[in-house]
C-alpha positions as CSV (number, residue, x, y, z in Angstrom):
1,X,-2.2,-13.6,-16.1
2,X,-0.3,-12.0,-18.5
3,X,3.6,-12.1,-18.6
4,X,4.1,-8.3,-17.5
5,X,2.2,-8.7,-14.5
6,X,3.8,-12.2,-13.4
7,X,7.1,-10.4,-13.7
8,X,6.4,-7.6,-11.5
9,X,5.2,-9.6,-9.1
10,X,8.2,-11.7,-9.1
11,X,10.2,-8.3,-8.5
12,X,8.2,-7.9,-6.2
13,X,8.7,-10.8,-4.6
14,X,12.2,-11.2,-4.7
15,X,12.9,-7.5,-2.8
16,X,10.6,-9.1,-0.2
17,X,12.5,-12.4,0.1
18,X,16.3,-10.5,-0.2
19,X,15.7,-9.2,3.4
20,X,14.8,-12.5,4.5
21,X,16.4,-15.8,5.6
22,X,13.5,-18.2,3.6
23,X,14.8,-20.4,0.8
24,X,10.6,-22.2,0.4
25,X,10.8,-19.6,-2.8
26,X,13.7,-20.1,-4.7
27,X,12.2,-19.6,-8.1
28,X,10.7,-16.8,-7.2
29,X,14.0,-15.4,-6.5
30,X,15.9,-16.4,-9.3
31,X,13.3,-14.8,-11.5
32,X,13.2,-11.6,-9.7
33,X,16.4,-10.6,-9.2
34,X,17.5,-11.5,-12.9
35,X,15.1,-9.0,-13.8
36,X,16.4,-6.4,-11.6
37,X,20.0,-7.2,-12.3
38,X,18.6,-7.6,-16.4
39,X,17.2,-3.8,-15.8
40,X,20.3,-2.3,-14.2
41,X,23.1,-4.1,-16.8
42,X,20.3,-3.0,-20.0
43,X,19.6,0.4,-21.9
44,X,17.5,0.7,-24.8
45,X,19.9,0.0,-27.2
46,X,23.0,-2.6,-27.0
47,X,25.7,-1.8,-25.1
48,X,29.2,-3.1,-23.9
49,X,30.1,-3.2,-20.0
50,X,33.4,-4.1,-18.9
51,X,33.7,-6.9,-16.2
52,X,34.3,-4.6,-13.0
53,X,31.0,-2.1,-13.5
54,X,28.7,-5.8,-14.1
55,X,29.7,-6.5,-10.2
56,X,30.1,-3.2,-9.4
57,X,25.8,-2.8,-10.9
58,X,25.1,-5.9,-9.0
59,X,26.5,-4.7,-6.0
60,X,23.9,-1.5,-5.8
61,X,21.4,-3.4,-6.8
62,X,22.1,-6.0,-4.0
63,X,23.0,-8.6,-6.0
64,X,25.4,-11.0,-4.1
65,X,29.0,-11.6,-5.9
66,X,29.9,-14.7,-5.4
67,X,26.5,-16.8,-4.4
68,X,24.4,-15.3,-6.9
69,X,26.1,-13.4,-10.2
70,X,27.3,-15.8,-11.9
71,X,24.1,-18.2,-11.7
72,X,22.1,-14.9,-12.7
73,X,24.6,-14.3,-15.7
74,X,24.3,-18.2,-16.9
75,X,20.7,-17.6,-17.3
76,X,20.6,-14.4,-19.2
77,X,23.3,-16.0,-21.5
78,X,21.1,-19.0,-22.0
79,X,18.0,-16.5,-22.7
80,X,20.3,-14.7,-25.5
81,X,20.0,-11.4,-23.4
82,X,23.7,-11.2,-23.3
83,X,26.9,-12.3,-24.7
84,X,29.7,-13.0,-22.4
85,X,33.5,-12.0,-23.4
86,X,36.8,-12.2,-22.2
87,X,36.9,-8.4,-20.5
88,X,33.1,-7.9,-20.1
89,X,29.5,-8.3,-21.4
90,X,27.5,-7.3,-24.4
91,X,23.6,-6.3,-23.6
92,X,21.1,-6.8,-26.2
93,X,18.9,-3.0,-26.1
94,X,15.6,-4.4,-23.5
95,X,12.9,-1.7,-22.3
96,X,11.9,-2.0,-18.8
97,X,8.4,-3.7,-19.9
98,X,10.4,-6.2,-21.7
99,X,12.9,-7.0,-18.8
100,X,9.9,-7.8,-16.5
101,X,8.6,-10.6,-19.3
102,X,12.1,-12.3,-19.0
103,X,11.5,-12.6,-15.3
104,X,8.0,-14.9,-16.2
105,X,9.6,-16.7,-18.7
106,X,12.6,-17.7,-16.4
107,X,10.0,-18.4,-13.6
108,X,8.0,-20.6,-15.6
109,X,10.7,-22.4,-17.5
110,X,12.1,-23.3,-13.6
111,X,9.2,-25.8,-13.1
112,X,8.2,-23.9,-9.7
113,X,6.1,-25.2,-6.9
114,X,2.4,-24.8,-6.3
115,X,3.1,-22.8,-3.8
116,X,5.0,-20.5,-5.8
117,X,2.9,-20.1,-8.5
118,X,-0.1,-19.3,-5.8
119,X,2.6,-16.6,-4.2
120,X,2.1,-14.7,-7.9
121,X,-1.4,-15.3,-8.3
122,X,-2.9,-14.8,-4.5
123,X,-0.8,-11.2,-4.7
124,X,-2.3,-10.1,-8.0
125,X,-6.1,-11.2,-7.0
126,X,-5.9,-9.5,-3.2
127,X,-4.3,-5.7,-5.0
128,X,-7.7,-5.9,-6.7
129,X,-10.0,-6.7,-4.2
130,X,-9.2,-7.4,0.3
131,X,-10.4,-10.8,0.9
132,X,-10.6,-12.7,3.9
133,X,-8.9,-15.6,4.8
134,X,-11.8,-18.0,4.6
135,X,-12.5,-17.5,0.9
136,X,-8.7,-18.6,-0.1
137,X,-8.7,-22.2,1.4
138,X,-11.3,-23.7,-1.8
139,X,-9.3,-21.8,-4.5
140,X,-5.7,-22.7,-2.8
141,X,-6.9,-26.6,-2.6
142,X,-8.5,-26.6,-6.1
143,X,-6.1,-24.5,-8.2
144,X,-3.1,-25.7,-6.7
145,X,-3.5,-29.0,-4.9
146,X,-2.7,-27.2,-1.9
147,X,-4.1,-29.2,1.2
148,X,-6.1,-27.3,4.2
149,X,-2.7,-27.1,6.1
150,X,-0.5,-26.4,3.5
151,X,-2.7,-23.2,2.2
152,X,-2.9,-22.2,5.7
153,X,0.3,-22.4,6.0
154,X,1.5,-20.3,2.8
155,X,-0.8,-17.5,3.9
156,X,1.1,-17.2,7.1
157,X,4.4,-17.8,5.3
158,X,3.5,-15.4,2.3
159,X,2.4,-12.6,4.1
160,X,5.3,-12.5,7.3
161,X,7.6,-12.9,4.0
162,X,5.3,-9.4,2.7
163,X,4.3,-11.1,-0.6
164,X,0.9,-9.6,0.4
165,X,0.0,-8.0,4.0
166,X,-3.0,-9.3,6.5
167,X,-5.1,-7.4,9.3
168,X,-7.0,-9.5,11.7
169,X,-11.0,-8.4,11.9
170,X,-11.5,-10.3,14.7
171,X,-10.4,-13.0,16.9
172,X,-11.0,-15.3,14.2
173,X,-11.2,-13.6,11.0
174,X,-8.7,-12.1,8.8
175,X,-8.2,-10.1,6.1
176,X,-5.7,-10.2,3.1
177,X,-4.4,-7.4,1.2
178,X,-2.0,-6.0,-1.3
179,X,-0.1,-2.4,-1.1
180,X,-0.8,-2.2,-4.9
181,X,-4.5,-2.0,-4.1
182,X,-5.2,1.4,-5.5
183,X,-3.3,0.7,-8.8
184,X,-6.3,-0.8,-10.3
185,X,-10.0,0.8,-10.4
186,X,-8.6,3.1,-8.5
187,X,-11.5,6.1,-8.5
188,X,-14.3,3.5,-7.2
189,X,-11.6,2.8,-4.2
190,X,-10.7,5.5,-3.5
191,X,-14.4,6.8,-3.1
192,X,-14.8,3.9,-1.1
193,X,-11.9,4.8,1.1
194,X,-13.8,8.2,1.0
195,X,-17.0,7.1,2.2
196,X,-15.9,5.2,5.0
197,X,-13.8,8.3,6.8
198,X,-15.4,10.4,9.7
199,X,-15.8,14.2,8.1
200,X,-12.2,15.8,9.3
201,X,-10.7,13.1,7.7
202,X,-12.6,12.9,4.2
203,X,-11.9,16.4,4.3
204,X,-8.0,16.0,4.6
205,X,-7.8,13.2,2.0
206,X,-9.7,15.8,-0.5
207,X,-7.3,18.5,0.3
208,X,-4.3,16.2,-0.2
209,X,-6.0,14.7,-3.3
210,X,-5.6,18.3,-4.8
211,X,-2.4,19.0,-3.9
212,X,-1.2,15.8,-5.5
213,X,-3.5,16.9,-8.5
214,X,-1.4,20.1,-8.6
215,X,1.7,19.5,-8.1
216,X,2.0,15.8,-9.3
217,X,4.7,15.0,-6.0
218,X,4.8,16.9,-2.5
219,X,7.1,16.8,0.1
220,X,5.6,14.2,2.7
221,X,5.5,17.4,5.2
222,X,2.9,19.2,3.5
223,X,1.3,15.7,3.1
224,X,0.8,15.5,6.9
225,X,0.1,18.7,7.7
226,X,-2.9,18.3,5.5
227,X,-4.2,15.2,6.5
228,X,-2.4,14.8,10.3
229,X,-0.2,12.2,11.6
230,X,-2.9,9.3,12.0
231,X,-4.9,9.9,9.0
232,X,-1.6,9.8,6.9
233,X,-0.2,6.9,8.5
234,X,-3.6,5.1,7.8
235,X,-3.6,6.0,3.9
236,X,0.2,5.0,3.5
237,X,-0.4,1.5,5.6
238,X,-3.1,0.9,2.4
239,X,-1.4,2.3,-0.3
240,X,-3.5,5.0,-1.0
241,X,-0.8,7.2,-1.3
242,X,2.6,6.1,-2.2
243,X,5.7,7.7,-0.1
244,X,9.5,7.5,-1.8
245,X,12.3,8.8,-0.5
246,X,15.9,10.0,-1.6
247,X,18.8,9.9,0.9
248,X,22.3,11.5,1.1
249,X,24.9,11.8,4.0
250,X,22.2,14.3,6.0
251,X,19.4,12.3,5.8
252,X,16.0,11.0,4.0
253,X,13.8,13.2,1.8
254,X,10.3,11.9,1.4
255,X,8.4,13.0,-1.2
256,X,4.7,11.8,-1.3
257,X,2.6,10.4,-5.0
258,X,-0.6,8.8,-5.8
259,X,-1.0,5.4,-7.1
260,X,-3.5,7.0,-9.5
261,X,-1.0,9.2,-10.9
262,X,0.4,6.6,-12.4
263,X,-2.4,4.4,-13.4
264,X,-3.4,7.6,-15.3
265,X,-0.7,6.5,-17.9
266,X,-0.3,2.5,-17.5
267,X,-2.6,0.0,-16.6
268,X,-0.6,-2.6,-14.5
269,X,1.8,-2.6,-11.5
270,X,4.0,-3.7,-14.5
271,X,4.5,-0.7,-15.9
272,X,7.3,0.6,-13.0
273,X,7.9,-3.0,-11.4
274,X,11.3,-1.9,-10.8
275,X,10.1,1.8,-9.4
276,X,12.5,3.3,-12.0
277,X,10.2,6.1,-12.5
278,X,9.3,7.0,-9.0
279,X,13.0,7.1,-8.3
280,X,13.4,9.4,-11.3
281,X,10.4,11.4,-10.2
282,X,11.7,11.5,-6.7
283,X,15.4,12.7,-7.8
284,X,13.8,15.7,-10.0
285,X,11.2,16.7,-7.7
286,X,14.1,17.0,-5.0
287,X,16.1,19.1,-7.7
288,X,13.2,21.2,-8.2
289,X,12.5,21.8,-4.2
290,X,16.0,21.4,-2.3
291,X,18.3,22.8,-5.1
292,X,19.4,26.7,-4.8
293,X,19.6,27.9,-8.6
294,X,23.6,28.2,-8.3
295,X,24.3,24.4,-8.1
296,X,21.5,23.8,-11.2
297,X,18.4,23.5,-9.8
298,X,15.7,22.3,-12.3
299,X,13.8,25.7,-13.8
300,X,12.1,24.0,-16.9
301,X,11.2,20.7,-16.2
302,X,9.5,19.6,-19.9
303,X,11.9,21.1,-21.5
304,X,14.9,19.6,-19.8
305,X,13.1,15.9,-19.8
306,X,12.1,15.9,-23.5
307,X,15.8,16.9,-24.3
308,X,17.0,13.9,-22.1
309,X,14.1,11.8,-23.6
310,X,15.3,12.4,-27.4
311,X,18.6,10.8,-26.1
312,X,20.7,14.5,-25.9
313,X,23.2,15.2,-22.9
314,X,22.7,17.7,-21.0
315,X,24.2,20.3,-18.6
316,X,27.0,21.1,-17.5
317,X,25.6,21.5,-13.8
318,X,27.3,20.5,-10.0
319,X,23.8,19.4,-9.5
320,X,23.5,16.6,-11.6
321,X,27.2,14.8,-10.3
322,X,25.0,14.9,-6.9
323,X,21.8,14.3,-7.3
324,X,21.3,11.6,-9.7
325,X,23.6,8.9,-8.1
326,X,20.9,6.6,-7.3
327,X,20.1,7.1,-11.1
328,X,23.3,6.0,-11.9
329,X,23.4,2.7,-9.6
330,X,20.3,1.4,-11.8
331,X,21.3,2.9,-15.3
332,X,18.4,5.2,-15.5
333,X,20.9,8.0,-16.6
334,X,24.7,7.8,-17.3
335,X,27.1,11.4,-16.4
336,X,30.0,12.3,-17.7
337,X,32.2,14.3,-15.9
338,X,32.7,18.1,-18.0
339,X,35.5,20.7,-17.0
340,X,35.7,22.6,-13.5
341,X,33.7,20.1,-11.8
342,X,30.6,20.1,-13.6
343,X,29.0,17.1,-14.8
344,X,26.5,16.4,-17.8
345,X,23.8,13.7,-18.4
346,X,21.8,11.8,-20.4
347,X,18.5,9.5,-19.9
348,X,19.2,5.7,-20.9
349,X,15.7,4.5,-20.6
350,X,13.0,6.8,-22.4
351,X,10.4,4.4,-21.4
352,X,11.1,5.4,-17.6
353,X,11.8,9.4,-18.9
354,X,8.5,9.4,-20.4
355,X,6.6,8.2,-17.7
356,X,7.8,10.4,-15.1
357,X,7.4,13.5,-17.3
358,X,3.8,12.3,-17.2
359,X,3.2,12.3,-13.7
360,X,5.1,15.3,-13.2
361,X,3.7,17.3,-16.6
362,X,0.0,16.0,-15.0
363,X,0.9,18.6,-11.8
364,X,3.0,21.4,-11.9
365,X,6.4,21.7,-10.0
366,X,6.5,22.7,-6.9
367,X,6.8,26.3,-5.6
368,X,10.3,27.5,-4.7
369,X,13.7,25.5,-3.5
370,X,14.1,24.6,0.3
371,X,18.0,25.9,1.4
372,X,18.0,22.7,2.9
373,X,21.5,20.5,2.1
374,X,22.5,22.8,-1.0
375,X,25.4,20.4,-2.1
376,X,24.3,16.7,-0.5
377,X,24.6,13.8,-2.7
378,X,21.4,12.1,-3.6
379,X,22.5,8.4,-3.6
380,X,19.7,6.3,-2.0
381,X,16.3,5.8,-3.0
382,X,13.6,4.1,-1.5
383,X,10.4,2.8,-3.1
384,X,7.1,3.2,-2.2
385,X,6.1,-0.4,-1.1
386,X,9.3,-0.5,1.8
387,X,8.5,2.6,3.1
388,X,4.7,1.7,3.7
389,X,5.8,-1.7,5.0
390,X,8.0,-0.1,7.4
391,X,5.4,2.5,8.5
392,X,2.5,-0.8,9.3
393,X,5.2,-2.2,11.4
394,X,6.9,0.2,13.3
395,X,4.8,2.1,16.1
396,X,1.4,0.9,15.4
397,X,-1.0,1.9,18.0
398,X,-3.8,-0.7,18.0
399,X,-6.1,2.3,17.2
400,X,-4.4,2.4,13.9
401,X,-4.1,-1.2,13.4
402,X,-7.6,-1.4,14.0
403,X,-8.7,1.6,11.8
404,X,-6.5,-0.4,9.0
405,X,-8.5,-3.3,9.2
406,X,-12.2,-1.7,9.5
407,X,-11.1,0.5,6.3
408,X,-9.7,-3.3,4.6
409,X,-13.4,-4.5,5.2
410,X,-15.5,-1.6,3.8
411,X,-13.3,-1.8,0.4
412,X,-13.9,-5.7,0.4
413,X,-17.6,-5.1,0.6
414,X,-17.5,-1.8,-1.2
415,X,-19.0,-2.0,-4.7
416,X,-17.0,-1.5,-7.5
């Protein structure tokens, strides 16, 4: 497996094990979350940050002070990353792809467990194909000396953890699975996915298909009154379509993408590991649709992104003190207040700039502001793979549940 896509798995991984008490994966971890902390302390060229804003950037990014800083910032000192002074840091200039190939070097140079080195590869294998339960015991014992109840024992472990997600077929059968399923080959799956709807419901996914085609990023209302409340639920429990969402003091704005709009322009989950570009297309599509035009809301998006792209400030708008925040926690931008409380701003990471201009260029912007929440603070994001766990676990009729798994089982056997 190549480094890239060891390292976003270990991202992965580690936001899966931070909201959990298990300590069986303590590489994993380690790598992870000095890649996220790597990604929100780096720019794409070297940089000084003082003390104070390194543990204030940890802090958003939910790195822990005290228990897990300073061990983070030993390591990256010891893979010449950074330099450590007497009031701060120097950051050597690391794009996004680069940060995730630190993580797989600090993972492997950890000597981890078998059963951490299966937890990166049985992820990657089940988001290219579902497979069911009995097919993993040979390949757990052979490639990783795991015995019968040891393997059977990681699947449970891995998947309540959510380093990959189960369904059960049947009393005793079950079926693994990865939310990134539909980041790879996607066309084949998703025509697979097609095939195995009743008509009303191939007929919604087509229709949302288009929109997303369009427009590049709708609001998740116009996603369900196209497809309905079930139908939608099911895609998003599969990853067929990705959900993010921005938040401010009056509540969560989802906004609805396709996995394919993204494998149009990279080939791995690697590529946005650290969902830097969904969060960047999710703030920009919210200042395009919930902006009124006094505050700054977004009227040229190429324009504006290939300015910020060529490494230009720009502004002055209220808007962008507001709604980039999130931005802001994980370095994507950095404002700077102007005079009579307007603020301007400019893109730290054209890797991330470019690729969200592509999704978004791909589609055109959608039609017209919403007056909803004219002056709210955009300062939350959340990704695409929390928000589908969430939706699997909470209120799941065993209709859906069931639906999940026969849908699981015609992509398993589906050819492609």
């Amino acid at each position: 497996m190549e480094d890239r896509t060891t390292g976003a798995w270990l991202v992965h991984h580690a936001q899966k094990i931070q909201v959990t008490t298990n300590q069986d994966f303590d590489n994993v971890a380690f790598a992870g979350k000095s890649a996220i902390l790597l990604s929100a302390l780096s720019t794409s060229q070297q940089d000084s940050l003082s003390h104070d804003k390194v543990k204030s950037l940890a802090k958003a990014n939910g790195i822990a002070q005290r228990t897990e800083l300073p061990a983070i910032l030993e390591e990256l000192v010891r893979q010449k990353l950074i330099d450590r002074g007497a009031t701060g840091i120097e950051v050597l200039g690391v794009s996004s792809s680069a940060v995730i190939e630190h993580a797989a070097k600090i993972f492997h140079e950890s000597d981890p467990a078998p059963h951490e080195l299966a937890a990166v590869e049985v992820a990657d294998v089940v988001s290219a194909q579902p497979k069911r339960e009995v097919d993993f015991f040979t390949e757990l014992q052979d490639n990783f000396k795991l015995s019968s109840s040891a393997a059977k024992d990681f699947l449970t472990t891995a998947s309540q953890i959510g380093f990959f997600d189960s369904e059960q077929l049947s009393p005793d059968e079950r079926i693994y699975f990865n939310g990134n399923l539909f980041r790879k080959d996607g066309v084949k799956k998703v025509q697979a996915a097609l095939d195995s709807l009743s008509a009303p419901e191939r007929t919604g996914l087509t229709t949302l298909q288009e929109q997303l085609q369009q427009h590049g990023c709708v609001p998740v209302e116009m996603a369900v009154t196209t497809t309905g409340e079930t139908l939608f639920r099911k895609l998003q429990a599969i990853g067929l379509i990705d959900v993010s969402s921005v938040g401010n003091d009056a509540g969560q704005h989802h906004f609805v993408t396709s996995p394919a709009a993204f494998s149009k322009f990279t080939n791995s989950i690697a590529d946005d590991a650290l969902d830097l570009a969904k969060a960047l297309v999710a703030a920009l599509t919210y200042g395009m649709t919930k902006s009124t035009q006094g505050r700054g809301r977004i009227m040229a998006l190429t324009a504006l992104m290939r300015r910020l792209i060529g490494g230009h400030f720009v502004g002055p708008a209220t808007a962008i003190g507001q709604d980039y925040r999130v931005l802001e926690f994980k370095r994507v931008i950095e404002v700077r207040q102007e005079s009579n409380g307007l603020f301007s701003m400019r893109l730290l990471k054209p890797d991330v700039g470019r690729l969200a201009l592509a999704v978004l260029e791909e589609g055109g912007v959608m039609p017209g502001p919403s007056p909803l929440l004219p002056g709210a603070s955009v300062s939350a994001f959340t990704g695409p793979e929390r928000n589908r766990v969430e939706t699997r676990h909470k209120n799941v009729t065993p209709q859906l549940k069931s639906g999940v798994a026969s849908l699981l089982d015609d992509l398993r056997t589906g050819a492609y």
